[in-house]
Backbone as CSV, one residue per row, in Angstrom:
resi,resn,N_x,N_y,N_z,CA_x,CA_y,CA_z,C_x,C_y,C_z
1,UNK,140.053,-2.313,239.499,141.310,-1.590,239.485,142.424,-2.611,239.708
2,UNK,143.461,-2.562,238.894,144.570,-3.508,238.954,145.676,-2.972,239.881
3,UNK,146.353,-3.880,240.559,147.456,-3.542,241.460,148.543,-2.802,240.687
4,UNK,149.004,-1.699,241.229,150.041,-0.906,240.568,151.431,-1.509,240.767
5,UNK,151.558,-2.449,241.699,152.866,-3.033,241.988,153.146,-4.239,241.098
6,UNK,152.205,-5.216,241.092,152.418,-6.414,240.282,151.744,-6.341,238.920
7,UNK,150.676,-5.525,238.821,149.971,-5.367,237.561,149.126,-6.562,237.164
8,UNK,148.879,-7.510,238.093,148.164,-8.748,237.763,146.819,-8.895,238.467
9,UNK,146.778,-8.581,239.757,145.602,-8.869,240.578,144.770,-7.611,240.838
10,UNK,143.553,-7.841,241.343,142.641,-6.751,241.692,143.170,-6.015,242.930
11,UNK,143.219,-4.689,242.866,143.686,-3.875,243.991,142.560,-3.708,245.005
12,UNK,142.871,-4.032,246.257,141.882,-3.867,247.332,142.379,-2.926,248.425
13,UNK,143.663,-2.626,248.399,144.254,-1.715,249.377,144.640,-0.429,248.653
14,UNK,144.154,0.691,249.170,144.392,1.985,248.531,145.056,2.896,249.553
15,UNK,146.275,3.303,249.265,147.037,4.121,250.196,147.211,5.504,249.604
16,UNK,146.832,6.529,250.393,147.025,7.913,249.961,148.094,8.533,250.842
17,UNK,149.044,9.209,250.196,150.099,9.917,250.918,150.091,11.361,250.447
18,UNK,150.311,12.268,251.382,150.484,13.677,251.024,151.839,14.096,251.560
19,UNK,152.747,14.371,250.632,154.109,14.752,251.002,154.395,16.104,250.368
20,UNK,154.711,17.075,251.230,154.975,18.449,250.776,153.833,18.985,249.919
21,UNK,152.596,18.692,250.316,151.425,19.209,249.628,151.082,18.468,248.339
22,UNK,151.825,17.442,248.000,151.582,16.681,246.772,150.947,15.346,247.136
23,UNK,149.740,15.087,246.604,149.013,13.861,246.924,149.423,12.748,245.957
24,UNK,149.533,11.548,246.499,149.881,10.376,245.707,149.052,9.209,246.211
25,UNK,148.530,8.399,245.304,147.737,7.239,245.706,148.340,5.991,245.096
26,UNK,148.439,4.937,245.892,148.934,3.644,245.436,147.826,2.623,245.659
27,UNK,147.542,1.822,244.635,146.523,0.783,244.710,147.230,-0.569,244.637
28,UNK,147.022,-1.402,245.665,147.739,-2.669,245.772,146.788,-3.846,245.953
29,UNK,147.206,-5.011,245.455,146.461,-6.248,245.713,146.834,-6.713,247.121
30,UNK,146.077,-7.651,247.708,146.369,-8.083,249.084,147.779,-8.643,249.273
31,UNK,148.282,-9.419,248.325,149.609,-10.018,248.517,150.710,-8.961,248.433
32,UNK,150.600,-8.028,247.488,151.607,-6.956,247.393,151.520,-6.033,248.605
33,UNK,150.305,-5.767,249.075,150.125,-4.907,250.252,150.799,-5.521,251.467
34,UNK,150.616,-6.828,251.690,151.237,-7.453,252.859,152.744,-7.548,252.675
35,UNK,153.226,-7.795,251.430,154.656,-7.832,251.153,155.314,-6.480,251.433
36,UNK,154.577,-5.388,251.163,155.118,-4.044,251.373,154.823,-3.486,252.769
37,UNK,154.184,-4.302,253.618,153.916,-3.882,254.991,152.614,-3.144,255.189
38,UNK,151.714,-3.232,254.217,150.419,-2.576,254.338,149.306,-3.592,254.563
39,UNK,149.618,-4.731,255.137,148.612,-5.768,255.342,147.508,-5.283,256.253
40,UNK,146.287,-5.670,255.978,145.128,-5.244,256.756,144.961,-6.074,258.010
41,UNK,143.822,-5.929,258.661,143.518,-6.671,259.879,143.384,-8.155,259.550
42,UNK,142.681,-8.457,258.472,142.547,-9.822,257.981,143.003,-9.834,256.532
43,UNK,143.747,-10.850,256.090,144.200,-10.890,254.699,143.016,-10.861,253.741
44,UNK,143.111,-10.018,252.726,142.067,-9.939,251.713,140.869,-9.110,252.130
45,UNK,140.888,-8.572,253.334,139.747,-7.788,253.815,140.257,-6.419,254.232
46,UNK,139.878,-5.373,253.503,140.303,-4.014,253.815,139.617,-3.502,255.065
47,UNK,140.127,-2.420,255.629,139.562,-1.854,256.847,138.107,-1.437,256.644
48,UNK,137.797,-0.824,255.485,136.413,-0.408,255.250,135.484,-1.608,255.169
49,UNK,135.953,-2.706,254.553,135.138,-3.924,254.503,134.970,-4.506,255.895
50,UNK,136.061,-4.477,256.683,136.026,-5.009,258.046,135.019,-4.250,258.903
51,UNK,135.106,-2.917,258.895,134.163,-2.106,259.672,132.753,-2.223,259.110
52,UNK,132.629,-2.287,257.793,131.319,-2.420,257.164,130.618,-3.701,257.563
53,UNK,131.392,-4.769,257.783,130.777,-6.026,258.187,130.177,-5.913,259.588
54,UNK,130.780,-5.065,260.443,130.207,-4.849,261.775,129.004,-3.917,261.725
55,UNK,129.087,-2.886,260.897,128.009,-1.904,260.823,126.802,-2.433,260.071
56,UNK,127.030,-3.283,259.093,125.932,-3.829,258.315,125.242,-2.747,257.519
57,UNK,124.071,-3.030,257.030,123.354,-2.077,256.186,122.821,-0.904,256.986
58,UNK,122.646,-1.066,258.302,122.055,0.014,259.105,123.100,1.002,259.607
59,UNK,124.376,0.622,259.585,125.424,1.495,260.101,125.723,2.632,259.162
60,UNK,126.770,2.471,258.373,127.189,3.537,257.476,126.469,3.497,256.147
61,UNK,125.849,2.369,255.819,125.193,2.262,254.523,126.207,1.933,253.461
62,UNK,125.740,1.667,252.263,126.653,1.338,251.175,127.198,2.610,250.563
63,UNK,128.227,2.437,249.723,128.860,3.589,249.088,127.858,4.323,248.199
64,UNK,126.910,3.596,247.602,125.920,4.223,246.726,124.956,5.105,247.522
65,UNK,124.733,4.776,248.807,123.794,5.536,249.628,124.459,6.722,250.328
66,UNK,125.775,6.859,250.218,126.510,7.936,250.870,126.110,9.283,250.282
67,UNK,125.906,10.268,251.156,125.585,11.625,250.708,126.768,12.185,249.941
68,UNK,126.490,12.734,248.764,127.532,13.285,247.909,127.171,14.711,247.509
69,UNK,128.189,15.505,247.270,127.995,16.879,246.805,127.345,16.833,245.425
70,UNK,126.256,17.571,245.229,125.585,17.531,243.932,126.420,18.134,242.797
71,UNK,127.397,18.962,243.134,128.192,19.610,242.085,129.403,18.783,241.665
72,UNK,130.190,18.290,242.633,131.434,17.599,242.273,131.415,16.103,242.570
73,UNK,130.440,15.639,243.374,130.330,14.217,243.663,131.148,13.728,244.839
74,UNK,131.846,14.620,245.549,132.637,14.219,246.716,131.721,13.808,247.866
75,UNK,132.165,12.824,248.631,131.463,12.470,249.858,132.207,13.117,251.025
76,UNK,131.584,13.134,252.194,132.255,13.688,253.374,133.505,12.872,253.685
77,UNK,133.429,11.568,253.477,134.573,10.696,253.733,135.747,11.069,252.825
78,UNK,135.454,11.422,251.557,136.511,11.856,250.633,137.193,13.115,251.164
79,UNK,136.392,14.056,251.659,136.931,15.310,252.185,137.753,15.054,253.443
80,UNK,137.238,14.200,254.336,137.952,13.898,255.576,139.268,13.189,255.286
81,UNK,139.271,12.321,254.285,140.467,11.563,253.935,141.540,12.452,253.311
82,UNK,141.138,13.333,252.400,142.113,14.168,251.691,142.393,15.482,252.415
83,UNK,141.436,15.947,253.224,141.577,17.238,253.884,141.215,18.397,252.979
84,UNK,140.665,18.099,251.801,140.321,19.142,250.831,138.887,18.969,250.362
85,UNK,138.143,20.077,250.318,136.786,20.041,249.769,136.900,20.007,248.251
86,UNK,135.974,19.309,247.604,136.022,19.197,246.149,135.651,20.486,245.447
87,UNK,134.726,21.256,246.031,134.279,22.513,245.417,133.609,23.366,246.499
88,UNK,133.180,24.561,246.118,132.540,25.463,247.077,131.212,24.896,247.584
89,UNK,130.510,24.159,246.743,129.217,23.585,247.128,129.374,22.552,248.254
90,UNK,130.547,21.928,248.349,130.797,20.945,249.417,130.580,21.574,250.794
91,UNK,130.960,22.848,250.942,130.797,23.516,252.236,129.319,23.642,252.605
92,UNK,128.451,23.836,251.608,127.017,23.915,251.876,126.446,22.523,252.136
93,UNK,126.844,21.556,251.322,126.316,20.195,251.430,126.667,19.559,252.768
94,UNK,127.909,19.749,253.220,128.381,19.088,254.444,128.575,20.075,255.591
95,UNK,127.838,21.202,255.574,127.993,22.268,256.568,127.973,21.738,258.006
96,UNK,126.991,20.914,258.355,126.852,20.440,259.735,128.045,19.597,260.178
97,UNK,128.613,18.832,259.261,129.722,17.957,259.612,131.070,18.674,259.535
98,UNK,131.181,19.716,258.693,132.447,20.443,258.543,132.626,21.542,259.594
99,UNK,131.536,22.151,260.032,131.605,23.308,260.936,132.442,23.061,262.199
100,UNK,132.277,21.944,262.909,133.092,21.755,264.119,134.597,21.713,263.823
101,UNK,134.979,21.073,262.730,136.404,20.994,262.380,136.935,22.358,261.975
102,UNK,136.172,23.083,261.190,136.597,24.413,260.750,136.741,25.336,261.953
103,UNK,135.784,25.269,262.875,135.852,26.109,264.082,137.068,25.743,264.927
104,UNK,137.373,24.448,265.025,138.518,24.010,265.817,139.827,24.503,265.182
105,UNK,139.910,24.488,263.862,141.130,24.880,263.170,141.301,26.399,263.131
106,UNK,140.220,27.125,262.804,140.310,28.565,262.572,139.802,29.429,263.723
107,UNK,139.243,28.814,264.740,138.745,29.598,265.865,137.279,29.970,265.734
108,UNK,136.762,29.970,264.520,135.338,30.211,264.286,134.957,29.563,262.970
109,UNK,133.690,29.240,262.819,133.236,28.536,261.617,132.673,29.488,260.575
110,UNK,132.587,30.763,260.904,132.009,31.734,259.969,133.092,32.684,259.491
111,UNK,133.234,32.822,258.184,134.243,33.714,257.611,133.752,35.153,257.687
112,UNK,134.578,36.028,258.259,134.171,37.426,258.361,134.986,38.323,257.443
113,UNK,136.142,37.887,257.012,136.935,38.675,256.076,137.646,39.836,256.736
114,UNK,138.593,40.400,255.998,139.399,41.499,256.537,138.590,42.779,256.710
115,UNK,137.674,43.072,255.772,136.895,44.310,255.852,136.019,44.318,257.097
116,UNK,135.380,43.199,257.392,134.520,43.128,258.580,135.355,43.256,259.852
117,UNK,136.536,42.652,259.862,137.400,42.756,261.032,137.853,44.198,261.236
118,UNK,138.174,44.895,260.141,138.592,46.299,260.233,137.448,47.167,260.751
119,UNK,136.225,46.903,260.257,135.056,47.659,260.715,134.823,47.412,262.203
120,UNK,134.971,46.162,262.641,134.819,45.842,264.056,135.855,46.587,264.888
121,UNK,137.076,46.674,264.392,138.144,47.375,265.116,137.810,48.861,265.242
122,UNK,137.257,49.455,264.167,136.883,50.880,264.222,135.761,51.101,265.227
123,UNK,134.790,50.215,265.254,133.675,50.335,266.204,134.199,50.219,267.636
124,UNK,135.098,49.266,267.864,135.675,49.103,269.209,136.475,50.336,269.606
125,UNK,137.231,50.901,268.659,138.038,52.101,268.951,137.130,53.277,269.297
126,UNK,136.041,53.457,268.522,135.091,54.546,268.822,134.480,54.358,270.197
127,UNK,134.097,53.147,270.505,133.492,52.848,271.802,134.489,53.137,272.931
128,UNK,135.736,52.741,272.718,136.776,52.994,273.725,136.982,54.499,273.909
129,UNK,136.992,55.253,272.801,137.141,56.716,272.886,135.978,57.337,273.651
130,UNK,134.761,56.908,273.370,133.579,57.432,274.081,133.689,57.173,275.579
131,UNK,134.125,55.959,275.934,134.275,55.607,277.349,135.336,56.489,278.006
132,UNK,136.466,56.667,277.310,137.538,57.500,277.869,137.098,58.950,278.039
133,UNK,136.322,59.472,277.078,135.838,60.858,277.190,134.909,61.016,278.391
134,UNK,134.058,60.020,278.616,133.164,60.067,279.787,133.979,60.042,281.074
135,UNK,135.001,59.174,281.098,135.864,59.106,282.284,136.606,60.427,282.492
136,UNK,137.029,61.062,281.380,137.727,62.354,281.462,136.815,63.414,282.073
137,UNK,135.576,63.495,281.576,134.613,64.462,282.135,134.388,64.210,283.615
138,UNK,134.291,62.940,283.976,134.073,62.594,285.383,135.292,62.987,286.230
139,UNK,136.489,62.745,285.730,137.715,63.085,286.470,137.840,64.595,286.648
140,UNK,137.471,65.380,285.614,137.535,66.848,285.715,136.519,67.330,286.747
141,UNK,135.284,66.764,286.726,134.265,67.183,287.698,134.692,66.872,289.127
142,UNK,135.417,65.767,289.304,135.877,65.389,290.641,137.202,66.082,290.989
143,UNK,137.695,66.884,290.072,138.948,67.612,290.225,140.137,66.670,290.441
144,UNK,140.072,65.503,289.773,141.169,64.535,289.783,141.994,64.801,288.522
145,UNK,142.844,65.822,288.593,143.527,66.328,287.412,144.634,65.397,286.917
146,UNK,145.246,64.628,287.810,146.252,63.656,287.371,145.605,62.606,286.470
147,UNK,144.491,62.074,286.938,143.755,61.067,286.143,143.258,61.699,284.851
148,UNK,142.787,62.922,284.903,142.291,63.622,283.713,143.418,63.783,282.687
149,UNK,144.630,64.090,283.139,145.762,64.248,282.233,146.117,62.907,281.572
150,UNK,146.067,61.833,282.351,146.335,60.493,281.792,145.300,60.141,280.722
151,UNK,144.029,60.406,281.045,142.951,60.094,280.101,143.076,60.939,278.835
152,UNK,143.417,62.245,279.019,143.603,63.139,277.868,144.686,62.596,276.941
153,UNK,145.807,62.150,277.518,146.919,61.624,276.719,146.510,60.334,275.999
154,UNK,145.767,59.498,276.678,145.311,58.237,276.074,144.343,58.519,274.925
155,UNK,143.456,59.501,275.111,142.500,59.885,274.051,143.257,60.417,272.840
156,UNK,144.245,61.285,273.077,145.029,61.849,271.972,145.759,60.747,271.205
157,UNK,146.320,59.784,271.936,147.045,58.684,271.290,146.096,57.852,270.415
158,UNK,144.910,57.549,270.937,143.928,56.769,270.173,143.427,57.525,268.950
159,UNK,143.193,58.827,269.123,142.739,59.651,267.977,143.829,59.747,266.917
160,UNK,145.064,59.893,267.366,146.187,59.974,266.430,146.329,58.652,265.663
161,UNK,146.165,57.555,266.365,146.212,56.219,265.756,145.090,56.049,264.737
162,UNK,143.901,56.496,265.104,142.727,56.390,264.210,142.883,57.238,262.963
163,UNK,143.570,58.348,263.076,143.785,59.229,261.922,144.996,58.831,261.090
164,UNK,145.670,57.755,261.486,146.815,57.275,260.731,148.114,57.992,261.026
165,UNK,148.164,58.695,262.144,149.395,59.418,262.508,150.235,58.649,263.506
166,UNK,149.793,57.439,263.874,150.498,56.750,264.941,151.131,55.547,264.536
């Protein structure tokens, strides 16, 4: 790949920017990269090469040995770098590595959808109504009529809400 700045030398520095949701990549040779302020730790040696020299063959492995999505060819590193999965199959391929990040961002790693959430809300409302009715019966048996009136009003409000009148 040739440097996009000078158009003469091999590009070894690759910079990705995402501005307002628009991704842009610039490929630079070592001299243009250092001239533009993107110089690496050592001249002519990119960060991935630098870390790779410490990890050796047993650390991260070579790019050819990296696990890739069978459908689109993305690696986990590609997804982590861009923040975007290449396709739906990526979620299955990298499930173990993506789940902690997804859970941290969304609160849970499993998608339940709006219908499941609505069903859960209905189940919780029914359960709450059953509990309130039991408390109402208990309050009437104990002749605690003030509490019974409060419970009756709360039950009516919940039933009205459930029927779409609230």
